């Protein structure tokens, strides 16, 4: 087994000869407890009782405080809100590369009810295939990836728009590594 290749640029190229392995990475339903080592789930369902909340707008809305600090200002970074318009992916899908943002979190929230798959590995050295975990959202969940968490680019099950909150600075904060052999991420049956 080869070690993943590593690059400190977001546009690193990887060999097309890296054929997907027979290893299947089954995406599990996203839950706050299972995702905790990688970040936080953005959802009220299933965790409303544990979230700080209060009535606002003369009682016409309930505010849930999900996360107090998105950690976006390291080394002069500023918070940025972007819209990603994602195309639906075909599964099973090979996981040939992963990326991380060491200086800030990255948040993905669907602007509808489209599901997406999150492939992650803990912060640290470039991950091996055995280090990867996959989760599938229910369409009403988003995620906040903790700084340094290795992750695959957005994998939309159904195409659509996603709000993305991330750190922006003069120097791009994105490390990319290859995964060889590439496991196949599959949706639950």
mmCIF file of C-alpha atoms in Angstrom:
data_model
loop_
_atom_site.group_PDB
_atom_site.id
_atom_site.type_symbol
_atom_site.label_atom_id
_atom_site.label_comp_id
_atom_site.label_asym_id
_atom_site.label_seq_id
_atom_site.Cartn_x
_atom_site.Cartn_y
_atom_site.Cartn_z
ATOM 1 C CA UNK A 1 0.000 0.000 0.000
ATOM 2 C CA UNK A 2 1.327 3.408 -0.958
ATOM 3 C CA UNK A 3 1.219 6.409 1.334
ATOM 4 C CA UNK A 4 -1.059 9.234 0.181
ATOM 5 C CA UNK A 5 0.696 11.885 -1.841
ATOM 6 C CA UNK A 6 0.592 15.320 -0.245
ATOM 7 C CA UNK A 7 0.492 18.800 -1.692
ATOM 8 C CA UNK A 8 0.038 22.202 -0.122
ATOM 9 C CA UNK A 9 -1.970 23.579 -3.027
ATOM 10 C CA UNK A 10 -5.655 23.276 -3.722
ATOM 11 C CA UNK A 11 -5.044 22.438 -7.376
ATOM 12 C CA UNK A 12 -2.798 19.399 -6.987
ATOM 13 C CA UNK A 13 -3.064 16.833 -9.770
ATOM 14 C CA UNK A 14 -3.282 13.112 -9.095
ATOM 15 C CA UNK A 15 -2.445 10.151 -11.272
ATOM 16 C CA UNK A 16 -5.333 8.784 -13.298
ATOM 17 C CA UNK A 17 -3.714 5.351 -12.995
ATOM 18 C CA UNK A 18 -4.778 5.072 -9.353
ATOM 19 C CA UNK A 19 -7.621 2.645 -9.846
ATOM 20 C CA UNK A 20 -10.272 2.441 -7.130
ATOM 21 C CA UNK A 21 -9.720 -0.411 -4.720
ATOM 22 C CA UNK A 22 -12.220 -3.084 -3.823
ATOM 23 C CA UNK A 23 -12.611 -1.410 -0.431
ATOM 24 C CA UNK A 24 -16.103 0.014 0.115
ATOM 25 C CA UNK A 25 -16.656 2.907 2.505
ATOM 26 C CA UNK A 26 -20.334 2.726 3.477
ATOM 27 C CA UNK A 27 -21.863 6.101 4.351
ATOM 28 C CA UNK A 28 -23.603 5.991 7.731
ATOM 29 C CA UNK A 29 -26.506 8.247 8.751
ATOM 30 C CA UNK A 30 -25.148 11.533 10.123
ATOM 31 C CA UNK A 31 -25.594 11.923 13.893
ATOM 32 C CA UNK A 32 -24.071 14.523 16.242
ATOM 33 C CA UNK A 33 -22.363 11.841 18.357
ATOM 34 C CA UNK A 34 -20.784 9.968 15.434
ATOM 35 C CA UNK A 35 -19.607 13.198 13.764
ATOM 36 C CA UNK A 36 -18.195 14.819 16.956
ATOM 37 C CA UNK A 37 -14.518 13.881 16.267
ATOM 38 C CA UNK A 38 -14.698 15.820 12.971
ATOM 39 C CA UNK A 39 -16.877 18.821 13.810
ATOM 40 C CA UNK A 40 -20.498 19.583 14.516
ATOM 41 C CA UNK A 41 -23.842 18.751 12.910
ATOM 42 C CA UNK A 42 -25.890 21.808 11.929
ATOM 43 C CA UNK A 43 -29.461 20.775 12.801
ATOM 44 C CA UNK A 44 -32.028 21.256 15.503
ATOM 45 C CA UNK A 45 -33.849 17.930 15.070
ATOM 46 C CA UNK A 46 -32.473 15.415 17.535
ATOM 47 C CA UNK A 47 -30.561 17.958 19.625
ATOM 48 C CA UNK A 48 -32.993 20.793 20.429
ATOM 49 C CA UNK A 49 -33.026 19.945 24.131
ATOM 50 C CA UNK A 50 -29.240 20.377 24.397
ATOM 51 C CA UNK A 51 -28.917 23.615 22.396
ATOM 52 C CA UNK A 52 -29.027 27.110 23.918
ATOM 53 C CA UNK A 53 -32.317 28.607 22.735
ATOM 54 C CA UNK A 54 -34.687 31.487 23.315
ATOM 55 C CA UNK A 55 -37.853 32.954 21.915
ATOM 56 C CA UNK A 56 -37.300 35.934 19.568
ATOM 57 C CA UNK A 57 -39.269 38.230 17.246
ATOM 58 C CA UNK A 58 -42.124 38.796 19.712
ATOM 59 C CA UNK A 59 -42.534 35.042 20.161
ATOM 60 C CA UNK A 60 -42.840 34.288 16.447
ATOM 61 C CA UNK A 61 -39.537 32.423 16.179
ATOM 62 C CA UNK A 62 -37.254 30.237 18.267
ATOM 63 C CA UNK A 63 -33.502 30.912 18.106
ATOM 64 C CA UNK A 64 -31.107 27.974 18.547
ATOM 65 C CA UNK A 65 -27.446 28.856 19.059
ATOM 66 C CA UNK A 66 -25.580 26.063 17.292
ATOM 67 C CA UNK A 67 -21.946 27.144 17.607
ATOM 68 C CA UNK A 68 -20.516 30.228 19.277
ATOM 69 C CA UNK A 69 -17.208 30.462 17.368
ATOM 70 C CA UNK A 70 -16.632 29.179 13.829
ATOM 71 C CA UNK A 71 -12.862 29.803 14.185
ATOM 72 C CA UNK A 72 -12.432 31.829 10.995
ATOM 73 C CA UNK A 73 -10.098 34.675 12.002
ATOM 74 C CA UNK A 74 -6.707 32.946 12.477
ATOM 75 C CA UNK A 75 -3.780 34.715 10.775
ATOM 76 C CA UNK A 76 -5.914 37.615 9.541
ATOM 77 C CA UNK A 77 -8.704 35.497 8.067
ATOM 78 C CA UNK A 78 -12.222 36.843 7.681
ATOM 79 C CA UNK A 79 -15.531 34.962 7.589
ATOM 80 C CA UNK A 80 -16.924 34.493 4.093
ATOM 81 C CA UNK A 81 -20.395 33.338 3.066
ATOM 82 C CA UNK A 82 -20.490 31.634 -0.341
ATOM 83 C CA UNK A 83 -23.060 29.741 -2.368
ATOM 84 C CA UNK A 84 -21.988 26.439 -3.936
ATOM 85 C CA UNK A 85 -24.273 25.149 -6.706
ATOM 86 C CA UNK A 86 -23.544 21.416 -6.666
ATOM 87 C CA UNK A 87 -24.354 18.782 -9.241
ATOM 88 C CA UNK A 88 -25.582 15.384 -8.088
ATOM 89 C CA UNK A 89 -22.827 12.766 -7.889
ATOM 90 C CA UNK A 90 -23.145 9.121 -8.918
ATOM 91 C CA UNK A 91 -22.511 6.545 -6.186
ATOM 92 C CA UNK A 92 -20.553 4.432 -5.542
ATOM 93 C CA UNK A 93 -17.818 6.993 -6.079
ATOM 94 C CA UNK A 94 -14.038 6.625 -5.657
ATOM 95 C CA UNK A 95 -12.381 8.768 -2.984
ATOM 96 C CA UNK A 96 -9.092 9.698 -4.663
ATOM 97 C CA UNK A 97 -8.233 12.871 -2.754
ATOM 98 C CA UNK A 98 -8.897 14.640 0.514
ATOM 99 C CA UNK A 99 -8.337 18.227 1.661
ATOM 100 C CA UNK A 100 -8.096 20.154 4.911
ATOM 101 C CA UNK A 101 -8.167 23.760 6.103
ATOM 102 C CA UNK A 102 -5.816 24.074 9.079
ATOM 103 C CA UNK A 103 -6.664 27.685 9.979
ATOM 104 C CA UNK A 104 -10.454 27.668 9.992
ATOM 105 C CA UNK A 105 -13.635 25.676 10.008
ATOM 106 C CA UNK A 106 -15.790 25.107 6.935
ATOM 107 C CA UNK A 107 -19.589 24.930 7.089
ATOM 108 C CA UNK A 108 -21.944 23.350 4.524
ATOM 109 C CA UNK A 109 -25.726 23.851 4.817
ATOM 110 C CA UNK A 110 -28.153 22.782 2.072
ATOM 111 C CA UNK A 111 -30.550 25.525 0.940
ATOM 112 C CA UNK A 112 -33.340 23.013 0.439
ATOM 113 C CA UNK A 113 -33.677 19.380 1.371
ATOM 114 C CA UNK A 114 -30.900 17.844 -0.722
ATOM 115 C CA UNK A 115 -28.783 15.186 0.922
ATOM 116 C CA UNK A 116 -25.009 15.107 0.722
ATOM 117 C CA UNK A 117 -22.235 12.734 1.763
ATOM 118 C CA UNK A 118 -19.414 13.870 4.044
ATOM 119 C CA UNK A 119 -16.183 11.842 3.866
ATOM 120 C CA UNK A 120 -13.828 12.804 6.701
ATOM 121 C CA UNK A 121 -10.703 11.826 8.622
ATOM 122 C CA UNK A 122 -9.332 13.199 11.871
ATOM 123 C CA UNK A 123 -6.840 16.093 11.856
ATOM 124 C CA UNK A 124 -3.217 15.018 11.632
ATOM 125 C CA UNK A 125 -1.037 13.462 8.961
ATOM 126 C CA UNK A 126 -2.465 12.750 5.490
ATOM 127 C CA UNK A 127 -5.036 9.973 5.931
ATOM 128 C CA UNK A 128 -4.925 6.431 4.601
ATOM 129 C CA UNK A 129 -8.068 4.780 3.195
ATOM 130 C CA UNK A 130 -8.581 2.979 6.522
ATOM 131 C CA UNK A 131 -8.757 6.359 8.330
ATOM 132 C CA UNK A 132 -11.790 7.588 6.372
ATOM 133 C CA UNK A 133 -15.369 7.806 7.657
ATOM 134 C CA UNK A 134 -18.432 8.587 5.546
ATOM 135 C CA UNK A 135 -21.781 10.057 6.614
ATOM 136 C CA UNK A 136 -24.923 10.871 4.648
ATOM 137 C CA UNK A 137 -27.185 13.716 5.731
ATOM 138 C CA UNK A 138 -30.977 13.540 5.795
ATOM 139 C CA UNK A 139 -31.358 16.684 3.673
ATOM 140 C CA UNK A 140 -32.095 18.952 6.641
ATOM 141 C CA UNK A 141 -28.645 18.739 8.213
ATOM 142 C CA UNK A 142 -25.480 20.687 7.595
ATOM 143 C CA UNK A 143 -21.996 20.254 9.018
ATOM 144 C CA UNK A 144 -19.244 22.402 10.490
ATOM 145 C CA UNK A 145 -15.884 20.788 9.791
ATOM 146 C CA UNK A 146 -13.425 21.553 12.599
ATOM 147 C CA UNK A 147 -10.138 23.202 11.589
ATOM 148 C CA UNK A 148 -7.689 20.583 10.300
ATOM 149 C CA UNK A 149 -10.310 17.908 9.612
ATOM 150 C CA UNK A 150 -9.528 16.063 6.379
ATOM 151 C CA UNK A 151 -12.560 15.946 4.068
ATOM 152 C CA UNK A 152 -13.613 15.243 0.528
ATOM 153 C CA UNK A 153 -15.042 18.022 -1.631
ATOM 154 C CA UNK A 154 -18.838 18.441 -1.563
ATOM 155 C CA UNK A 155 -20.585 15.208 -2.589
ATOM 156 C CA UNK A 156 -24.214 16.098 -3.310
ATOM 157 C CA UNK A 157 -26.610 13.146 -3.553
ATOM 158 C CA UNK A 158 -29.196 15.466 -5.064
ATOM 159 C CA UNK A 159 -27.980 18.579 -6.856
ATOM 160 C CA UNK A 160 -28.755 22.006 -5.454
ATOM 161 C CA UNK A 161 -27.499 25.054 -3.621
ATOM 162 C CA UNK A 162 -25.456 25.013 -0.427
ATOM 163 C CA UNK A 163 -24.516 27.916 1.845
ATOM 164 C CA UNK A 164 -20.824 27.652 2.736
ATOM 165 C CA UNK A 165 -19.189 29.642 5.522
ATOM 166 C CA UNK A 166 -15.407 29.564 5.517
ATOM 167 C CA UNK A 167 -12.246 31.532 6.204
ATOM 168 C CA UNK A 168 -10.835 33.794 3.497
ATOM 169 C CA UNK A 169 -7.357 35.340 3.560
ATOM 170 C CA UNK A 170 -4.620 36.454 1.183
ATOM 171 C CA UNK A 171 -2.956 33.033 1.378
ATOM 172 C CA UNK A 172 -5.161 30.026 0.542
ATOM 173 C CA UNK A 173 -5.519 27.604 3.476
ATOM 174 C CA UNK A 174 -6.037 24.289 1.695
ATOM 175 C CA UNK A 175 -3.843 21.184 1.831
ATOM 176 C CA UNK A 176 -4.672 18.345 -0.579
ATOM 177 C CA UNK A 177 -3.542 14.715 -0.491
ATOM 178 C CA UNK A 178 -4.212 11.681 -2.638
ATOM 179 C CA UNK A 179 -5.700 8.445 -1.316
ATOM 180 C CA UNK A 180 -4.228 5.281 -2.858
ATOM 181 C CA UNK A 181 -5.826 2.844 -3.172
ATOM 182 C CA UNK A 182 -9.032 4.842 -3.498
ATOM 183 C CA UNK A 183 -11.941 3.332 -1.551
ATOM 184 C CA UNK A 184 -15.432 3.504 -3.065
ATOM 185 C CA UNK A 185 -17.953 5.476 -0.978
ATOM 186 C CA UNK A 186 -21.428 3.972 -1.208
ATOM 187 C CA UNK A 187 -24.845 5.085 -0.009
ATOM 188 C CA UNK A 188 -26.752 2.894 2.453
ATOM 189 C CA UNK A 189 -29.219 0.479 0.872
#
